[in-house]
PDB file of C-alpha atoms in Angstrom:
ATOM      1  CA  ASN D   1      -8.540 -28.419  14.498  1.00 62.00           C
ATOM      2  CA  ALA D   2      -9.512 -24.895  15.568  1.00 74.00           C
ATOM      3  CA  GLY D   3      -6.923 -22.918  13.552  1.00 93.00           C
ATOM      4  CA  VAL D   4      -7.368 -19.240  14.460  1.00 96.00           C
ATOM      5  CA  THR D   5      -9.980 -18.310  17.042  1.00 96.00           C
ATOM      6  CA  GLN D   6     -11.214 -14.741  17.461  1.00 97.00           C
ATOM      7  CA  THR D   7     -13.480 -13.320  20.111  1.00 96.00           C
ATOM      8  CA  PRO D   8     -15.926 -11.685  20.225  1.00 97.00           C
ATOM      9  CA  LYS D   9     -17.733 -12.198  16.907  1.00 96.00           C
ATOM     10  CA  PHE D  10     -19.843  -9.061  17.283  1.00 97.00           C
ATOM     11  CA  GLN D  11     -19.490  -5.927  19.400  1.00 97.00           C
ATOM     12  CA  VAL D  12     -21.191  -2.562  19.657  1.00 97.00           C
ATOM     13  CA  LEU D  13     -19.293   0.189  21.443  1.00 97.00           C
ATOM     14  CA  LYS D  14     -20.083   3.749  22.303  1.00 97.00           C
ATOM     15  CA  THR D  15     -17.624   6.418  21.238  1.00 98.00           C
ATOM     16  CA  GLY D  16     -14.838   6.635  23.782  1.00 97.00           C
ATOM     17  CA  GLN D  17     -15.257   3.133  25.170  1.00 97.00           C
ATOM     18  CA  SER D  18     -12.376   0.687  25.130  1.00 97.00           C
ATOM     19  CA  MET D  19     -12.207  -2.985  24.309  1.00 97.00           C
ATOM     20  CA  THR D  20      -9.782  -5.771  23.497  1.00 98.00           C
ATOM     21  CA  LEU D  21     -10.168  -8.218  20.640  1.00 98.00           C
ATOM     22  CA  GLN D  22      -8.668 -11.605  21.397  1.00 97.00           C
ATOM     23  CA  CYS D  23      -6.972 -13.942  18.946  1.00 98.00           C
ATOM     24  CA  ALA D  24      -5.390 -17.348  19.470  1.00 97.00           C
ATOM     25  CA  GLN D  25      -3.894 -19.853  17.027  1.00 96.00           C
ATOM     26  CA  ASP D  26      -3.034 -23.482  17.623  1.00 95.00           C
ATOM     27  CA  MET D  27      -0.867 -24.088  14.531  1.00 91.00           C
ATOM     28  CA  ASN D  28       2.441 -23.110  16.154  1.00 91.00           C
ATOM     29  CA  HIS D  29       2.800 -20.230  13.688  1.00 91.00           C
ATOM     30  CA  ASN D  30       5.437 -17.610  14.357  1.00 91.00           C
ATOM     31  CA  SER D  31       3.679 -14.661  12.734  1.00 91.00           C
ATOM     32  CA  MET D  32       0.340 -13.110  13.584  1.00 94.00           C
ATOM     33  CA  TYR D  33      -1.547 -10.166  12.102  1.00 95.00           C
ATOM     34  CA  TRP D  34      -4.489  -7.889  12.695  1.00 97.00           C
ATOM     35  CA  TYR D  35      -6.388  -6.523   9.691  1.00 97.00           C
ATOM     36  CA  ARG D  36      -9.466  -4.421   9.193  1.00 97.00           C
ATOM     37  CA  GLN D  37     -11.760  -4.757   6.208  1.00 96.00           C
ATOM     38  CA  ASP D  38     -14.005  -1.936   5.051  1.00 94.00           C
ATOM     39  CA  PRO D  39     -16.447  -1.948   2.113  1.00 88.00           C
ATOM     40  CA  GLY D  40     -14.780  -1.337  -1.238  1.00 84.00           C
ATOM     41  CA  MET D  41     -11.292  -1.599   0.182  1.00 85.00           C
ATOM     42  CA  GLY D  42      -8.757  -4.346   0.495  1.00 87.00           C
ATOM     43  CA  LEU D  43      -7.750  -5.696   3.870  1.00 92.00           C
ATOM     44  CA  ARG D  44      -5.520  -3.193   5.620  1.00 95.00           C
ATOM     45  CA  LEU D  45      -2.861  -4.248   8.073  1.00 94.00           C
ATOM     46  CA  ILE D  46      -3.142  -2.649  11.512  1.00 97.00           C
ATOM     47  CA  TYR D  47      -0.316  -4.358  13.397  1.00 96.00           C
ATOM     48  CA  TYR D  48       1.653  -7.534  13.059  1.00 94.00           C
ATOM     49  CA  SER D  49       3.968  -9.682  15.103  1.00 94.00           C
ATOM     50  CA  ALA D  50       6.654 -11.488  13.147  1.00 89.00           C
ATOM     51  CA  SER D  51       7.565 -13.621  16.128  1.00 89.00           C
ATOM     52  CA  GLU D  52       6.883 -13.923  19.822  1.00 90.00           C
ATOM     53  CA  GLY D  53       8.107 -10.826  21.605  1.00 89.00           C
ATOM     54  CA  THR D  54       7.964  -8.464  18.627  1.00 92.00           C
ATOM     55  CA  THR D  55       5.236  -6.217  17.270  1.00 95.00           C
ATOM     56  CA  ASP D  56       5.277  -3.708  14.416  1.00 94.00           C
ATOM     57  CA  LYS D  57       2.946  -1.140  12.953  1.00 95.00           C
ATOM     58  CA  GLY D  58       1.171  -1.837   9.727  1.00 93.00           C
ATOM     59  CA  GLU D  59      -0.595   0.511   7.348  1.00 92.00           C
ATOM     60  CA  VAL D  60      -3.275   1.849   9.740  1.00 96.00           C
ATOM     61  CA  PRO D  61      -2.054   1.600  13.367  1.00 97.00           C
ATOM     62  CA  ASN D  62      -3.478   4.844  14.768  1.00 97.00           C
ATOM     63  CA  GLY D  63      -5.993   4.298  17.539  1.00 97.00           C
ATOM     64  CA  TYR D  64      -4.900   0.719  18.209  1.00 98.00           C
ATOM     65  CA  ASN D  65      -2.444  -1.141  20.399  1.00 97.00           C
ATOM     66  CA  VAL D  66      -1.437  -4.791  20.366  1.00 98.00           C
ATOM     67  CA  SER D  67       0.081  -7.347  22.684  1.00 97.00           C
ATOM     68  CA  ARG D  68       1.747 -10.591  21.678  1.00 96.00           C
ATOM     69  CA  LEU D  69       1.036 -12.383  24.918  1.00 90.00           C
ATOM     70  CA  ASN D  70       2.808 -15.592  23.909  1.00 95.00           C
ATOM     71  CA  LYS D  71       3.311 -17.561  20.714  1.00 95.00           C
ATOM     72  CA  ARG D  72      -0.375 -18.477  20.541  1.00 96.00           C
ATOM     73  CA  GLU D  73      -2.088 -15.205  21.424  1.00 97.00           C
ATOM     74  CA  PHE D  74      -2.149 -11.749  19.839  1.00 98.00           C
ATOM     75  CA  SER D  75      -4.637  -9.184  21.108  1.00 98.00           C
ATOM     76  CA  LEU D  76      -5.805  -5.868  19.640  1.00 98.00           C
ATOM     77  CA  ARG D  77      -6.924  -3.035  21.897  1.00 98.00           C
ATOM     78  CA  LEU D  78      -8.983   0.020  21.086  1.00 97.00           C
ATOM     79  CA  GLU D  79      -8.318   2.490  23.877  1.00 94.00           C
ATOM     80  CA  SER D  80     -10.958   5.076  22.930  1.00 97.00           C
ATOM     81  CA  ALA D  81     -13.231   3.842  20.168  1.00 97.00           C
ATOM     82  CA  ALA D  82     -14.261   6.188  17.363  1.00 97.00           C
ATOM     83  CA  PRO D  83     -16.960   5.747  14.686  1.00 97.00           C
ATOM     84  CA  SER D  84     -14.178   5.529  12.071  1.00 97.00           C
ATOM     85  CA  GLN D  85     -13.156   2.252  13.704  1.00 98.00           C
ATOM     86  CA  THR D  86     -16.430   0.613  12.715  1.00 97.00           C
ATOM     87  CA  SER D  87     -15.199  -2.274  10.609  1.00 97.00           C
ATOM     88  CA  VAL D  88     -14.702  -6.016  10.381  1.00 97.00           C
ATOM     89  CA  TYR D  89     -11.498  -7.085  12.093  1.00 98.00           C
ATOM     90  CA  PHE D  90      -9.607 -10.217  11.142  1.00 97.00           C
ATOM     91  CA  CYS D  91      -6.751 -11.894  12.918  1.00 97.00           C
ATOM     92  CA  ALA D  92      -4.450 -14.120  10.875  1.00 94.00           C
ATOM     93  CA  SER D  93      -1.381 -16.251  11.353  1.00 93.00           C
ATOM     94  CA  SER D  94       1.306 -17.749   9.134  1.00 89.00           C
ATOM     95  CA  ASP D  95       4.519 -19.696   9.476  1.00 81.00           C
ATOM     96  CA  GLN D  96       6.248 -17.786   6.671  1.00 68.00           C
ATOM     97  CA  THR D  97       8.042 -20.849   5.392  1.00 57.00           C
ATOM     98  CA  GLY D  98       8.807 -20.775   1.689  1.00 51.00           C
ATOM     99  CA  PRO D  99       7.885 -18.121  -0.856  1.00 50.00           C
ATOM    100  CA  SER D 100       4.234 -19.061  -1.135  1.00 53.00           C
ATOM    101  CA  TYR D 101       3.096 -19.301   2.449  1.00 68.00           C
ATOM    102  CA  GLY D 102      -0.547 -18.563   3.030  1.00 78.00           C
ATOM    103  CA  TYR D 103      -2.322 -16.892   5.889  1.00 89.00           C
ATOM    104  CA  THR D 104      -4.977 -18.569   8.031  1.00 91.00           C
ATOM    105  CA  PHE D 105      -7.679 -16.212   9.205  1.00 94.00           C
ATOM    106  CA  GLY D 106     -10.019 -16.162  12.139  1.00 96.00           C
ATOM    107  CA  SER D 107     -13.726 -15.771  11.470  1.00 96.00           C
ATOM    108  CA  GLY D 108     -13.687 -12.044  12.168  1.00 96.00           C
ATOM    109  CA  THR D 109     -15.126  -9.530  14.625  1.00 97.00           C
ATOM    110  CA  ARG D 110     -17.830  -7.157  13.436  1.00 96.00           C
ATOM    111  CA  LEU D 111     -17.394  -3.962  15.411  1.00 97.00           C
ATOM    112  CA  THR D 112     -19.787  -1.027  15.365  1.00 97.00           C
ATOM    113  CA  VAL D 113     -18.928   2.197  17.159  1.00 97.00           C
ATOM    114  CA  VAL D 114     -21.875   4.520  17.715  1.00 97.00           C
TER     115      VAL D 114
ATOM    116  CA  ARG Z   1      -3.395   4.642  -7.810  1.00 65.00           C
ATOM    117  CA  LYS Z   2      -4.104   1.603  -5.642  1.00 75.00           C
ATOM    118  CA  GLU Z   3      -1.242  -0.836  -5.228  1.00 90.00           C
ATOM    119  CA  VAL Z   4      -3.419  -3.773  -6.213  1.00 94.00           C
ATOM    120  CA  GLU Z   5      -6.413  -3.119  -8.440  1.00 94.00           C
ATOM    121  CA  GLN Z   6      -9.303  -5.375  -9.301  1.00 95.00           C
ATOM    122  CA  ASP Z   7     -12.583  -4.902 -11.126  1.00 91.00           C
ATOM    123  CA  PRO Z   8     -15.126  -4.946  -8.281  1.00 90.00           C
ATOM    124  CA  GLY Z   9     -17.798  -6.599 -10.411  1.00 90.00           C
ATOM    125  CA  PRO Z  10     -20.150  -8.176  -9.767  1.00 94.00           C
ATOM    126  CA  PHE Z  11     -19.631 -10.678 -12.542  1.00 95.00           C
ATOM    127  CA  ASN Z  12     -22.931 -12.450 -13.196  1.00 96.00           C
ATOM    128  CA  VAL Z  13     -22.167 -15.721 -14.943  1.00 96.00           C
ATOM    129  CA  PRO Z  14     -24.373 -18.718 -15.840  1.00 97.00           C
ATOM    130  CA  GLU Z  15     -23.488 -22.047 -14.319  1.00 98.00           C
ATOM    131  CA  GLY Z  16     -21.072 -23.983 -16.486  1.00 98.00           C
ATOM    132  CA  ALA Z  17     -19.526 -20.927 -18.087  1.00 97.00           C
ATOM    133  CA  THR Z  18     -15.887 -19.890 -17.976  1.00 97.00           C
ATOM    134  CA  VAL Z  19     -15.017 -16.677 -16.188  1.00 96.00           C
ATOM    135  CA  ALA Z  20     -11.745 -14.781 -15.913  1.00 95.00           C
ATOM    136  CA  PHE Z  21     -10.595 -12.110 -13.498  1.00 92.00           C
ATOM    137  CA  ASN Z  22      -7.620  -9.833 -13.871  1.00 94.00           C
ATOM    138  CA  CYS Z  23      -5.663  -7.960 -11.268  1.00 95.00           C
ATOM    139  CA  THR Z  24      -2.919  -5.382 -11.721  1.00 96.00           C
ATOM    140  CA  TYR Z  25      -0.232  -4.437  -9.239  1.00 95.00           C
ATOM    141  CA  SER Z  26       1.929  -1.335  -9.149  1.00 93.00           C
ATOM    142  CA  ASN Z  27       5.121  -2.494  -7.410  1.00 90.00           C
ATOM    143  CA  SER Z  28       7.432  -4.209  -9.868  1.00 88.00           C
ATOM    144  CA  ALA Z  29       9.476  -5.566  -6.939  1.00 88.00           C
ATOM    145  CA  SER Z  30       6.548  -7.693  -5.739  1.00 87.00           C
ATOM    146  CA  GLN Z  31       7.648 -11.193  -5.028  1.00 84.00           C
ATOM    147  CA  SER Z  32       4.721 -13.532  -4.537  1.00 89.00           C
ATOM    148  CA  PHE Z  33       1.154 -13.605  -5.697  1.00 93.00           C
ATOM    149  CA  PHE Z  34      -1.994 -15.257  -4.457  1.00 94.00           C
ATOM    150  CA  TRP Z  35      -5.704 -15.595  -5.015  1.00 96.00           C
ATOM    151  CA  TYR Z  36      -7.937 -15.785  -1.953  1.00 95.00           C
ATOM    152  CA  ARG Z  37     -11.625 -16.533  -1.845  1.00 97.00           C
ATOM    153  CA  GLN Z  38     -13.992 -14.825   0.581  1.00 96.00           C
ATOM    154  CA  ASP Z  39     -17.572 -15.927   1.059  1.00 96.00           C
ATOM    155  CA  CYS Z  40     -20.148 -13.412   2.239  1.00 92.00           C
ATOM    156  CA  ARG Z  41     -19.522 -12.418   5.861  1.00 90.00           C
ATOM    157  CA  LYS Z  42     -16.728 -14.979   6.199  1.00 94.00           C
ATOM    158  CA  GLU Z  43     -12.973 -14.833   6.439  1.00 95.00           C
ATOM    159  CA  PRO Z  44     -10.658 -14.975   3.390  1.00 95.00           C
ATOM    160  CA  LYS Z  45      -9.265 -18.388   2.523  1.00 94.00           C
ATOM    161  CA  LEU Z  46      -6.287 -19.152   0.330  1.00 92.00           C
ATOM    162  CA  LEU Z  47      -7.434 -20.416  -3.063  1.00 95.00           C
ATOM    163  CA  MET Z  48      -4.080 -20.752  -4.766  1.00 93.00           C
ATOM    164  CA  SER Z  49      -0.643 -19.285  -5.095  1.00 91.00           C
ATOM    165  CA  VAL Z  50       0.364 -17.934  -8.503  1.00 93.00           C
ATOM    166  CA  TYR Z  51       3.634 -19.125  -9.964  1.00 88.00           C
ATOM    167  CA  SER Z  52       5.638 -17.505 -12.750  1.00 88.00           C
ATOM    168  CA  SER Z  53       5.005 -20.396 -15.119  1.00 88.00           C
ATOM    169  CA  GLY Z  54       1.295 -20.411 -14.401  1.00 89.00           C
ATOM    170  CA  ASN Z  55      -0.455 -23.108 -12.443  1.00 93.00           C
ATOM    171  CA  GLU Z  56      -3.644 -25.063 -12.420  1.00 94.00           C
ATOM    172  CA  ASP Z  57      -5.716 -26.605  -9.654  1.00 94.00           C
ATOM    173  CA  GLY Z  58      -8.682 -28.486 -11.000  1.00 96.00           C
ATOM    174  CA  ARG Z  59     -11.009 -25.990 -12.667  1.00 97.00           C
ATOM    175  CA  PHE Z  60      -8.874 -23.036 -11.591  1.00 97.00           C
ATOM    176  CA  THR Z  61      -5.935 -21.649 -13.552  1.00 97.00           C
ATOM    177  CA  ALA Z  62      -3.749 -18.777 -12.414  1.00 96.00           C
ATOM    178  CA  GLN Z  63      -1.362 -16.827 -14.622  1.00 96.00           C
ATOM    179  CA  LEU Z  64       1.267 -14.191 -13.863  1.00 95.00           C
ATOM    180  CA  ASN Z  65       2.592 -11.634 -16.316  1.00 94.00           C
ATOM    181  CA  ARG Z  66       5.476  -9.825 -14.625  1.00 93.00           C
ATOM    182  CA  ALA Z  67       6.235  -7.594 -17.599  1.00 93.00           C
ATOM    183  CA  SER Z  68       2.722  -6.165 -17.595  1.00 93.00           C
ATOM    184  CA  GLN Z  69       2.283  -6.558 -13.849  1.00 94.00           C
ATOM    185  CA  TYR Z  70      -0.958  -8.425 -13.887  1.00 93.00           C
ATOM    186  CA  ILE Z  71      -2.328 -11.654 -12.506  1.00 96.00           C
ATOM    187  CA  SER Z  72      -5.285 -13.583 -13.797  1.00 96.00           C
ATOM    188  CA  LEU Z  73      -7.610 -16.268 -12.490  1.00 97.00           C
ATOM    189  CA  LEU Z  74      -9.642 -18.459 -14.828  1.00 97.00           C
ATOM    190  CA  ILE Z  75     -12.512 -20.597 -13.573  1.00 97.00           C
ATOM    191  CA  ARG Z  76     -13.801 -23.232 -15.971  1.00 98.00           C
ATOM    192  CA  ASP Z  77     -17.159 -25.028 -15.747  1.00 98.00           C
ATOM    193  CA  SER Z  78     -18.290 -22.674 -12.994  1.00 98.00           C
ATOM    194  CA  LYS Z  79     -20.433 -24.051 -10.173  1.00 98.00           C
ATOM    195  CA  LEU Z  80     -23.011 -22.344  -7.985  1.00 97.00           C
ATOM    196  CA  SER Z  81     -20.600 -22.878  -5.097  1.00 97.00           C
ATOM    197  CA  ASP Z  82     -17.997 -20.700  -6.838  1.00 98.00           C
ATOM    198  CA  SER Z  83     -20.075 -17.615  -5.977  1.00 98.00           C
ATOM    199  CA  ALA Z  84     -17.834 -15.536  -3.730  1.00 97.00           C
ATOM    200  CA  THR Z  85     -15.506 -12.570  -3.760  1.00 96.00           C
ATOM    201  CA  TYR Z  86     -12.052 -13.288  -5.164  1.00 97.00           C
ATOM    202  CA  LEU Z  87      -9.185 -11.334  -3.658  1.00 96.00           C
ATOM    203  CA  CYS Z  88      -5.916 -10.710  -5.468  1.00 96.00           C
ATOM    204  CA  VAL Z  89      -2.979 -10.510  -3.077  1.00 94.00           C
ATOM    205  CA  VAL Z  90       0.614  -9.480  -3.668  1.00 93.00           C
ATOM    206  CA  ARG Z  91       3.573  -9.893  -1.319  1.00 89.00           C
ATOM    207  CA  ASP Z  92       5.950  -6.983  -1.476  1.00 83.00           C
ATOM    208  CA  SER Z  93       9.688  -6.857  -0.923  1.00 77.00           C
ATOM    209  CA  ASN Z  94       9.080  -6.217   2.799  1.00 75.00           C
ATOM    210  CA  TYR Z  95       7.196  -9.528   3.032  1.00 75.00           C
ATOM    211  CA  GLN Z  96       3.909  -7.749   3.622  1.00 81.00           C
ATOM    212  CA  LEU Z  97       0.721  -8.761   1.847  1.00 88.00           C
ATOM    213  CA  ILE Z  98      -1.065  -6.084  -0.171  1.00 91.00           C
ATOM    214  CA  TRP Z  99      -4.725  -6.895  -0.795  1.00 94.00           C
ATOM    215  CA  GLY Z 100      -6.990  -5.967  -3.647  1.00 94.00           C
ATOM    216  CA  ALA Z 101     -10.549  -4.992  -2.785  1.00 94.00           C
ATOM    217  CA  GLY Z 102     -11.890  -8.102  -4.499  1.00 95.00           C
ATOM    218  CA  THR Z 103     -14.054  -9.094  -7.445  1.00 96.00           C
ATOM    219  CA  LYS Z 104     -17.512 -10.382  -6.660  1.00 96.00           C
ATOM    220  CA  LEU Z 105     -18.654 -13.404  -8.661  1.00 97.00           C
ATOM    221  CA  ILE Z 106     -22.271 -14.549  -8.826  1.00 97.00           C
ATOM    222  CA  ILE Z 107     -22.988 -17.853 -10.551  1.00 97.00           C
ATOM    223  CA  LYS Z 108     -26.588 -18.142 -11.711  1.00 97.00           C
ATOM    224  CA  PRO Z 109     -28.375 -21.473 -12.288  1.00 95.00           C
TER     225      PRO Z 109
END
């Protein structure tokens, strides 16, 4: 009963380094999302994938890339990390059935860029 | 103006009291509404959806006022375990979720 699994849980990067955040869900959901959460702000959508094989930009896509590897996995890549990307990153999934579908979130990745 | 606005709090409330949060949204075309709960350093979890007629789940009651574009959450007989940040969430006409920054609730014994 894992739900949404994110790795790593914590990461410290130097400016300019790259890394990939991994996300996998075992609920057979079609849609997956990457958010960032900063103090005093609501969650902001970075990228999403409405279904396997598609990805779209969200509100704050600059500096990030994503890959929907298969139905289960959706990764987020920082090609050249910047201090402004210090944040908590959450992956989420949903099946988008009905008007009141909810999102299931992973436990988050706390990223610090120095 | 933020699309979804909440009072950041914190609301400091004694155990057993009733507490209410409001949330306003700017897009009149918004279609669905939710309250999420987020514990400190944890992920958000769906608390309840908000229906036009209002809905109740145990000690929690959610109301929607489309004319005034606000959503409310009422917690009765508050428990220590209710301490968390409560996030107001609105789904827009593009099926995207717009998140409020959250209201922090602290229940004191």
